Short mmCIF file of C-alpha atoms in Angstrom, two decimals:
data_model
loop_
_atom_site.label_atom_id
_atom_site.label_comp_id
_atom_site.label_asym_id
_atom_site.label_seq_id
_atom_site.Cartn_x
_atom_site.Cartn_y
_atom_site.Cartn_z
CA MET A 1 6.29 7.69 15.62
CA ASN A 2 2.61 7.74 13.77
CA ILE A 3 3.23 8.23 10.31
CA LEU A 4 0.53 9.27 7.55
CA LEU A 5 1.19 7.94 4.09
CA THR A 6 -0.43 8.93 0.81
CA GLY A 7 0.06 6.21 -2.22
CA GLY A 8 0.36 3.76 0.80
CA THR A 9 -1.10 0.65 -1.51
CA GLY A 10 1.41 1.59 -4.39
CA LEU A 11 4.16 -0.15 -5.36
CA ILE A 12 6.46 1.90 -2.84
CA GLY A 13 4.09 2.78 -0.27
CA THR A 14 3.61 -1.09 0.37
CA ARG A 15 6.84 -2.66 0.81
CA LEU A 16 7.51 1.06 2.68
CA SER A 17 4.74 0.24 5.20
CA ALA A 18 5.37 -3.00 6.56
CA VAL A 19 8.81 -1.84 6.91
CA LEU A 20 8.40 1.27 8.45
CA ALA A 21 5.61 -1.24 10.73
CA GLU A 22 8.88 -3.64 11.19
CA ALA A 23 11.79 -0.77 12.27
CA GLY A 24 8.39 0.15 15.14
CA HIS A 25 6.68 3.51 13.59
CA HIS A 26 2.64 3.21 13.29
CA VAL A 27 1.99 4.07 9.49
CA ALA A 28 -1.68 4.97 9.18
CA HIS A 29 -3.35 5.45 5.28
CA VAL A 30 -4.46 8.20 3.44
CA SER A 31 -6.47 7.33 0.63
CA ARG A 32 -10.21 8.49 -2.05
CA THR A 33 -10.79 4.63 -0.93
CA LEU A 34 -11.07 2.06 2.44
CA ALA A 35 -9.21 -0.70 1.49
CA PRO A 36 -10.80 -3.17 2.97
CA GLY A 37 -8.52 -6.00 5.56
CA SER A 38 -6.14 -3.14 5.76
CA SER A 39 -3.84 -4.17 8.14
CA CYS A 40 -2.80 -0.06 8.73
CA ARG A 41 -5.62 2.20 9.75
CA THR A 42 -6.81 4.62 6.87
CA PHE A 43 -7.69 8.22 6.33
CA GLN A 44 -10.33 8.99 3.07
CA TRP A 45 -9.66 12.23 1.76
CA ASP A 46 -10.32 13.67 -2.18
CA PRO A 47 -7.69 16.21 -2.97
CA ALA A 48 -9.74 17.75 -6.71
CA ALA A 49 -12.36 18.55 -3.79
CA GLY A 50 -10.09 19.45 -0.95
CA THR A 51 -11.01 17.40 1.47
CA ILE A 52 -9.75 14.91 4.04
CA ASP A 53 -10.67 13.21 7.58
CA PRO A 54 -10.02 15.82 9.88
CA ALA A 55 -8.57 12.74 12.13
CA ALA A 56 -5.58 12.07 9.77
CA VAL A 57 -2.96 15.15 10.27
CA PRO A 58 -3.32 15.37 14.11
CA PHE A 59 -2.60 11.90 14.07
CA ALA A 60 0.52 12.20 12.80
CA GLU A 61 4.55 12.85 13.89
CA ALA A 62 6.18 12.80 10.02
CA VAL A 63 4.11 12.69 6.69
CA VAL A 64 5.51 10.67 4.00
CA ASN A 65 4.39 11.32 0.66
CA LEU A 66 3.77 9.08 -2.44
CA ALA A 67 0.90 10.11 -4.02
CA GLY A 68 0.59 9.84 -7.95
CA ALA A 69 -1.00 8.35 -10.64
CA ASN A 70 1.33 5.85 -12.70
CA VAL A 71 2.54 7.88 -15.91
CA GLY A 72 3.21 4.20 -17.42
CA GLU A 73 -0.85 4.05 -17.62
CA GLY A 74 -3.49 4.80 -20.02
CA GLN A 75 -2.16 7.52 -23.11
CA TRP A 76 -1.32 10.47 -22.75
CA THR A 77 -3.83 12.37 -24.28
CA THR A 78 -4.89 16.35 -22.67
CA ALA A 79 -6.98 14.40 -20.07
CA ARG A 80 -4.57 12.14 -18.60
CA LYS A 81 -1.61 14.23 -18.91
CA GLN A 82 -3.58 16.75 -16.91
CA GLU A 83 -4.61 13.78 -14.12
CA LEU A 84 -0.90 13.05 -14.04
CA LEU A 85 -0.25 16.62 -13.29
CA ALA A 86 -3.50 17.28 -10.70
CA SER A 87 -2.47 13.42 -8.79
CA ARG A 88 0.13 14.92 -7.85
CA VAL A 89 -0.55 18.86 -7.09
CA ASP A 90 -3.13 18.59 -5.65
CA GLY A 91 -2.46 16.15 -2.89
CA LEU A 92 0.31 17.79 -1.65
CA ALA A 93 -1.75 21.34 -1.70
CA LEU A 94 -4.63 19.77 0.57
CA LEU A 95 -1.75 19.29 3.61
CA HIS A 96 -0.39 22.92 3.02
CA ARG A 97 -3.02 23.57 3.97
CA GLU A 98 -4.01 21.72 7.34
CA LEU A 99 -0.33 21.66 7.52
CA ALA A 100 -0.73 25.29 8.11
CA LYS A 101 -3.05 24.51 11.18
CA PRO A 102 -1.69 25.36 13.63
CA GLY A 103 -2.20 22.04 16.80
CA HIS A 104 -0.91 19.65 15.16
CA ARG A 105 2.80 17.48 15.32
CA VAL A 106 4.36 17.08 11.85
CA ARG A 107 7.65 18.61 12.12
CA THR A 108 8.66 16.34 8.73
CA VAL A 109 7.22 15.71 5.84
CA VAL A 110 9.48 13.75 3.05
CA SER A 111 8.25 14.56 -0.42
CA ALA A 112 8.20 12.11 -3.38
CA SER A 113 9.87 13.41 -6.39
CA ALA A 114 11.52 11.31 -9.45
CA ILE A 115 15.03 12.25 -11.93
CA GLY A 116 12.40 12.59 -14.73
CA LEU A 117 12.69 15.84 -13.50
CA TYR A 118 15.89 16.57 -14.74
CA GLY A 119 15.22 16.37 -18.40
CA THR A 120 16.88 14.57 -21.10
CA THR A 121 20.79 15.41 -19.91
CA GLY A 122 22.55 12.64 -22.30
CA ASP A 123 26.12 11.27 -20.66
CA ALA A 124 25.84 13.42 -18.38
CA LEU A 125 26.59 12.73 -14.38
CA VAL A 126 23.56 14.94 -12.95
CA THR A 127 23.81 15.99 -9.19
CA GLU A 128 20.27 18.43 -7.15
CA ASP A 129 22.48 21.29 -8.22
CA THR A 130 21.72 20.75 -12.59
CA PRO A 131 18.78 22.68 -13.50
CA PRO A 132 17.06 20.61 -15.39
CA VAL A 133 16.35 20.57 -19.56
CA GLY A 134 14.63 20.28 -21.89
CA HIS A 135 10.21 20.77 -21.56
CA ASP A 136 9.68 17.15 -22.23
CA LEU A 137 6.62 15.98 -19.59
CA LEU A 138 8.26 14.38 -16.86
CA ALA A 139 10.20 17.06 -16.85
CA ASP A 140 7.14 19.22 -16.33
CA LEU A 141 5.43 17.17 -14.38
CA THR A 142 8.49 16.57 -12.23
CA GLN A 143 8.84 19.80 -11.59
CA ALA A 144 5.60 21.86 -10.58
CA TRP A 145 5.97 18.00 -7.97
CA GLU A 146 8.69 19.77 -7.00
CA GLN A 147 6.87 23.73 -6.93
CA ALA A 148 3.51 22.11 -4.91
CA ALA A 149 5.76 20.66 -2.38
CA ALA A 150 7.77 23.63 -1.62
CA PRO A 151 5.96 26.12 -0.08
CA LEU A 152 5.85 23.97 3.20
CA ALA A 153 9.13 24.44 3.90
CA ALA A 154 7.62 28.39 4.85
CA LEU A 155 5.63 26.43 7.50
CA GLY A 156 8.77 25.37 9.90
CA LEU A 157 8.80 22.17 8.84
CA ARG A 158 11.59 19.89 7.58
CA VAL A 159 10.90 18.69 3.75
CA VAL A 160 13.24 16.19 2.57
CA VAL A 161 12.30 15.01 -1.00
CA PRO A 162 13.87 11.79 -2.80
CA ARG A 163 14.33 12.00 -6.44
CA ILE A 164 13.62 8.53 -6.89
CA GLY A 165 15.37 7.06 -9.85
CA VAL A 166 13.69 2.99 -11.76
CA VAL A 167 12.75 1.20 -8.49
CA LEU A 168 13.39 -2.83 -9.00
CA SER A 169 11.46 -4.44 -7.65
CA LEU A 170 9.54 -8.13 -8.44
CA ALA A 171 6.10 -6.45 -7.38
CA GLY A 172 5.56 -4.39 -10.30
CA GLY A 173 7.29 -1.65 -11.72
CA ALA A 174 9.91 -1.82 -14.45
CA LEU A 175 11.63 -4.81 -13.73
CA PRO A 176 8.34 -6.94 -14.63
CA ALA A 177 7.75 -4.97 -17.81
CA LEU A 178 11.48 -5.28 -18.83
CA ALA A 179 12.37 -8.99 -17.49
CA GLY A 180 9.19 -10.58 -19.08
CA PRO A 181 9.91 -10.30 -23.03
CA VAL A 182 14.40 -11.56 -22.56
CA GLN A 183 12.24 -14.12 -20.25
CA ARG A 184 10.21 -15.64 -23.43
CA GLY A 185 13.26 -14.73 -25.44
CA PHE A 186 12.87 -12.36 -26.95
CA GLY A 187 14.69 -9.52 -24.75
CA ALA A 188 16.53 -6.66 -26.40
CA PRO A 189 18.46 -2.95 -25.92
CA LEU A 190 15.99 -0.68 -26.77
CA GLY A 191 16.67 1.96 -28.70
CA SER A 192 20.21 2.68 -29.22
CA GLY A 193 20.89 0.87 -26.44
CA GLN A 194 23.17 3.66 -25.06
CA GLN A 195 20.55 5.47 -22.38
CA TRP A 196 20.87 5.32 -19.67
CA LEU A 197 19.09 3.99 -16.07
CA SER A 198 19.16 4.98 -12.98
CA TRP A 199 18.35 2.47 -10.91
CA ILE A 200 17.60 1.36 -6.95
CA HIS A 201 16.85 -2.04 -5.59
CA MET A 202 13.51 -1.34 -3.76
CA ASP A 203 15.12 -2.36 -0.11
CA ASP A 204 17.34 0.15 -0.88
CA LEU A 205 14.77 2.86 -0.97
CA CYS A 206 13.36 2.66 1.66
CA ARG A 207 15.41 2.15 3.77
CA LEU A 208 17.48 4.86 2.48
CA LEU A 209 13.04 6.89 3.22
CA LEU A 210 13.12 5.41 6.99
CA ALA A 211 16.90 7.06 7.06
CA MET A 212 15.55 11.12 5.84
CA LEU A 213 12.37 10.61 8.13
CA THR A 214 14.46 9.30 11.77
CA ASP A 215 17.30 11.09 11.63
CA ASP A 216 17.36 15.11 10.78
CA ALA A 217 20.02 15.97 8.81
CA TRP A 218 18.08 14.82 5.97
CA GLN A 219 17.18 18.10 4.60
CA GLY A 220 16.06 18.79 0.55
CA ALA A 221 16.71 17.49 -2.35
CA TYR A 222 18.72 14.52 -2.34
CA ASN A 223 18.75 11.83 -5.83
CA ALA A 224 17.71 8.36 -4.84
CA VAL A 225 19.64 6.28 -7.10
CA ALA A 226 22.23 3.35 -6.37
CA PRO A 227 25.42 4.26 -7.70
CA SER A 228 26.43 2.58 -10.58
CA PRO A 229 23.83 3.84 -13.58
CA ALA A 230 24.10 1.65 -16.34
CA THR A 231 22.65 1.87 -20.01
CA ASN A 232 20.04 0.09 -21.92
CA THR A 233 22.24 -1.93 -23.21
CA THR A 234 24.30 -3.44 -19.74
CA PHE A 235 20.91 -3.48 -17.92
CA THR A 236 19.60 -5.87 -20.19
CA THR A 237 22.35 -7.78 -20.51
CA ALA A 238 23.03 -7.70 -17.09
CA LEU A 239 19.43 -8.97 -16.96
CA ALA A 240 19.26 -11.74 -19.75
CA GLU A 241 23.09 -13.29 -17.29
CA VAL A 242 21.00 -13.34 -13.93
CA LEU A 243 17.94 -14.71 -15.72
CA HIS A 244 19.99 -17.83 -17.47
CA CYS A 245 18.54 -16.98 -20.87
CA PRO A 246 20.55 -15.71 -24.37
CA LEU A 247 20.08 -12.18 -26.28
CA LEU A 248 18.84 -13.48 -29.41
CA LEU A 249 16.94 -10.55 -30.73
CA PRO A 250 19.45 -7.47 -32.26
CA LYS A 251 18.65 -4.12 -30.60
CA ILE A 252 14.81 -2.83 -31.73
CA PRO A 253 14.99 0.61 -33.55
CA ALA A 254 13.97 3.84 -31.84
CA PHE A 255 11.37 4.72 -34.40
CA MET A 256 9.80 0.86 -34.18
CA LEU A 257 8.94 1.97 -30.05
CA GLN A 258 7.68 5.64 -31.16
CA LEU A 259 5.12 3.82 -33.50
CA ALA A 260 4.42 1.41 -30.79
CA MET A 261 4.18 4.37 -28.32
CA GLY A 262 3.78 6.91 -29.71
CA GLU A 263 4.86 9.94 -26.85
CA GLN A 264 4.86 7.34 -24.07
CA SER A 265 8.04 5.77 -26.23
CA GLU A 266 9.98 8.62 -24.50
CA LEU A 267 9.95 6.29 -21.08
CA VAL A 268 12.52 3.88 -22.54
CA LEU A 269 14.37 5.66 -25.15
CA THR A 270 15.65 8.82 -22.93
CA GLY A 271 17.20 8.48 -20.11
CA LYS A 272 19.14 10.10 -17.05
CA ARG A 273 22.81 9.38 -15.81
CA VAL A 274 22.23 10.63 -12.00
CA SER A 275 24.98 10.67 -9.39
CA ALA A 276 24.07 9.40 -5.43
CA ALA A 277 26.64 11.07 -4.31
CA LYS A 278 25.04 12.62 -1.47
CA VAL A 279 23.64 10.32 -0.08
CA LEU A 280 26.03 8.72 0.21
CA ALA A 281 27.91 11.54 1.14
CA GLN A 282 25.08 11.66 4.33
CA GLY A 283 26.10 8.00 5.49
CA PHE A 284 23.42 6.11 3.51
CA ALA A 285 25.19 2.45 2.84
CA PHE A 286 23.12 0.78 -0.55
CA GLU A 287 23.26 -2.51 0.50
CA PHE A 288 22.80 -3.20 -3.78
CA PRO A 289 25.23 -0.33 -4.66
CA GLY A 290 25.57 -3.02 -7.57
CA LEU A 291 23.55 -3.66 -10.59
CA ARG A 292 24.44 -7.44 -11.27
CA GLU A 293 23.97 -8.25 -7.21
CA ALA A 294 20.82 -6.20 -6.40
CA LEU A 295 19.10 -8.12 -9.66
CA GLN A 296 20.55 -11.38 -8.28
CA ALA A 297 19.07 -10.93 -4.73
CA LEU A 298 15.61 -9.85 -7.22
CA TYR A 299 16.23 -13.22 -9.18
CA PRO A 300 18.37 -15.75 -7.31
CA PRO A 301 19.58 -19.31 -9.28
CA ALA A 302 16.34 -21.15 -9.02
CA PRO A 303 18.28 -25.46 -7.84
CA GLN A 304 18.46 -27.47 -10.35
CA PRO A 305 18.58 -30.93 -10.04
CA ALA A 306 21.64 -33.11 -10.92
CA PRO A 307 21.47 -34.85 -14.63
CA SER A 308 20.87 -38.38 -14.51
CA GLY A 309 23.09 -40.15 -16.42
CA GLY A 310 25.73 -38.10 -16.53
CA CYS A 311 23.56 -36.61 -19.73
CA ARG A 312 25.16 -32.65 -20.20
CA LYS A 313 22.87 -32.04 -23.19
CA ARG A 314 19.67 -32.94 -21.19
CA ALA A 315 20.94 -30.84 -18.97
CA VAL A 316 22.20 -27.91 -20.89
CA MET A 317 18.68 -27.73 -22.92
CA ASN A 318 16.41 -28.15 -20.01
CA SER A 319 18.73 -24.68 -18.38
CA ARG A 320 17.59 -22.81 -22.31
CA ARG A 321 13.89 -23.97 -20.85
CA GLN A 322 13.94 -21.80 -18.10
CA CYS A 323 14.96 -19.15 -19.88
CA PHE A 324 10.85 -19.35 -21.32
CA LYS A 325 8.97 -20.11 -18.27
CA LEU A 326 8.53 -16.89 -16.05
CA PRO A 327 10.53 -17.96 -12.91
CA TYR A 328 8.51 -16.88 -10.25
CA PRO A 329 4.90 -17.10 -10.39
CA ASP A 330 3.42 -17.10 -7.60
CA ARG A 331 4.86 -13.37 -7.07
CA CYS A 332 2.53 -10.85 -6.85
CA ARG A 333 2.61 -7.84 -10.44
CA THR A 334 1.56 -5.06 -10.10
CA SER A 335 1.05 -1.86 -12.80
CA ASP A 336 2.37 0.71 -10.45
CA THR A 337 5.52 2.63 -11.27
CA LEU A 338 7.20 5.65 -10.66
CA PHE A 339 9.82 7.33 -12.06
#
């Protein structure tokens, strides 16, 4: 298929573009700027001004909408909150306007959402039918995101809405931010440590989005998370074990994080225990259903030289020193993330 991708240069979009191309699809990006040297054809748009290259939608048979400013960047000022909202709803309004016109070939739209929609749910296992709880920023933002995508279905299109969890990738997002302190010897559970983290390996997410694009059986909202959510303590402990780094510090108190991060502390102090049952019932098979195997795939053990002269003490010391080094300095690390 010819697939039009918004947000194609972000964390997920970059990897998804490669996966779609490997599967034989033709991918074009929609962006506010033309990236020099990009391997993908790029159409320009300006959602705030309501303008888009008139050749963009006629190119496509399917659209993947990942556009949305990073909630983890910048202080949550009133202006920033408005920017976060506009970056999600303005693009969808523009796509709806163009897709309402006759003459295009688009039949499928996959429009990203996030598990932040559910609000603060405690230990309850939430499904796609669980109503949102509370009105924090992430919940309100994500609900508005989905409401902006809803009118697309009235155009007769097949609309799929993946509610994406915390994406595990070395290229950016939450994982490098969590792993960095652990690797430097400052890792610790955050707050109570009992808040849930519903995650998905980047490769599984891209395979899931590919399935949503190519199989007409997928329609409506799905939780794009692995089937084994973990508490913050469980996640941090597993990450430390995979990195072979001890957790030396006690839990970081919630009030310290609130003082340091303000309202944004909800990104790390709240969580959702999200069910993957609907995705599994649809027949999707996760390559990385368990947390440890997902982390081990991302952080494979580095080869260690054999200790000389049987010096066990030196080998142990060398192993411990690895905890304070970044094992993959050549990997790209961006700040893009999607909650």
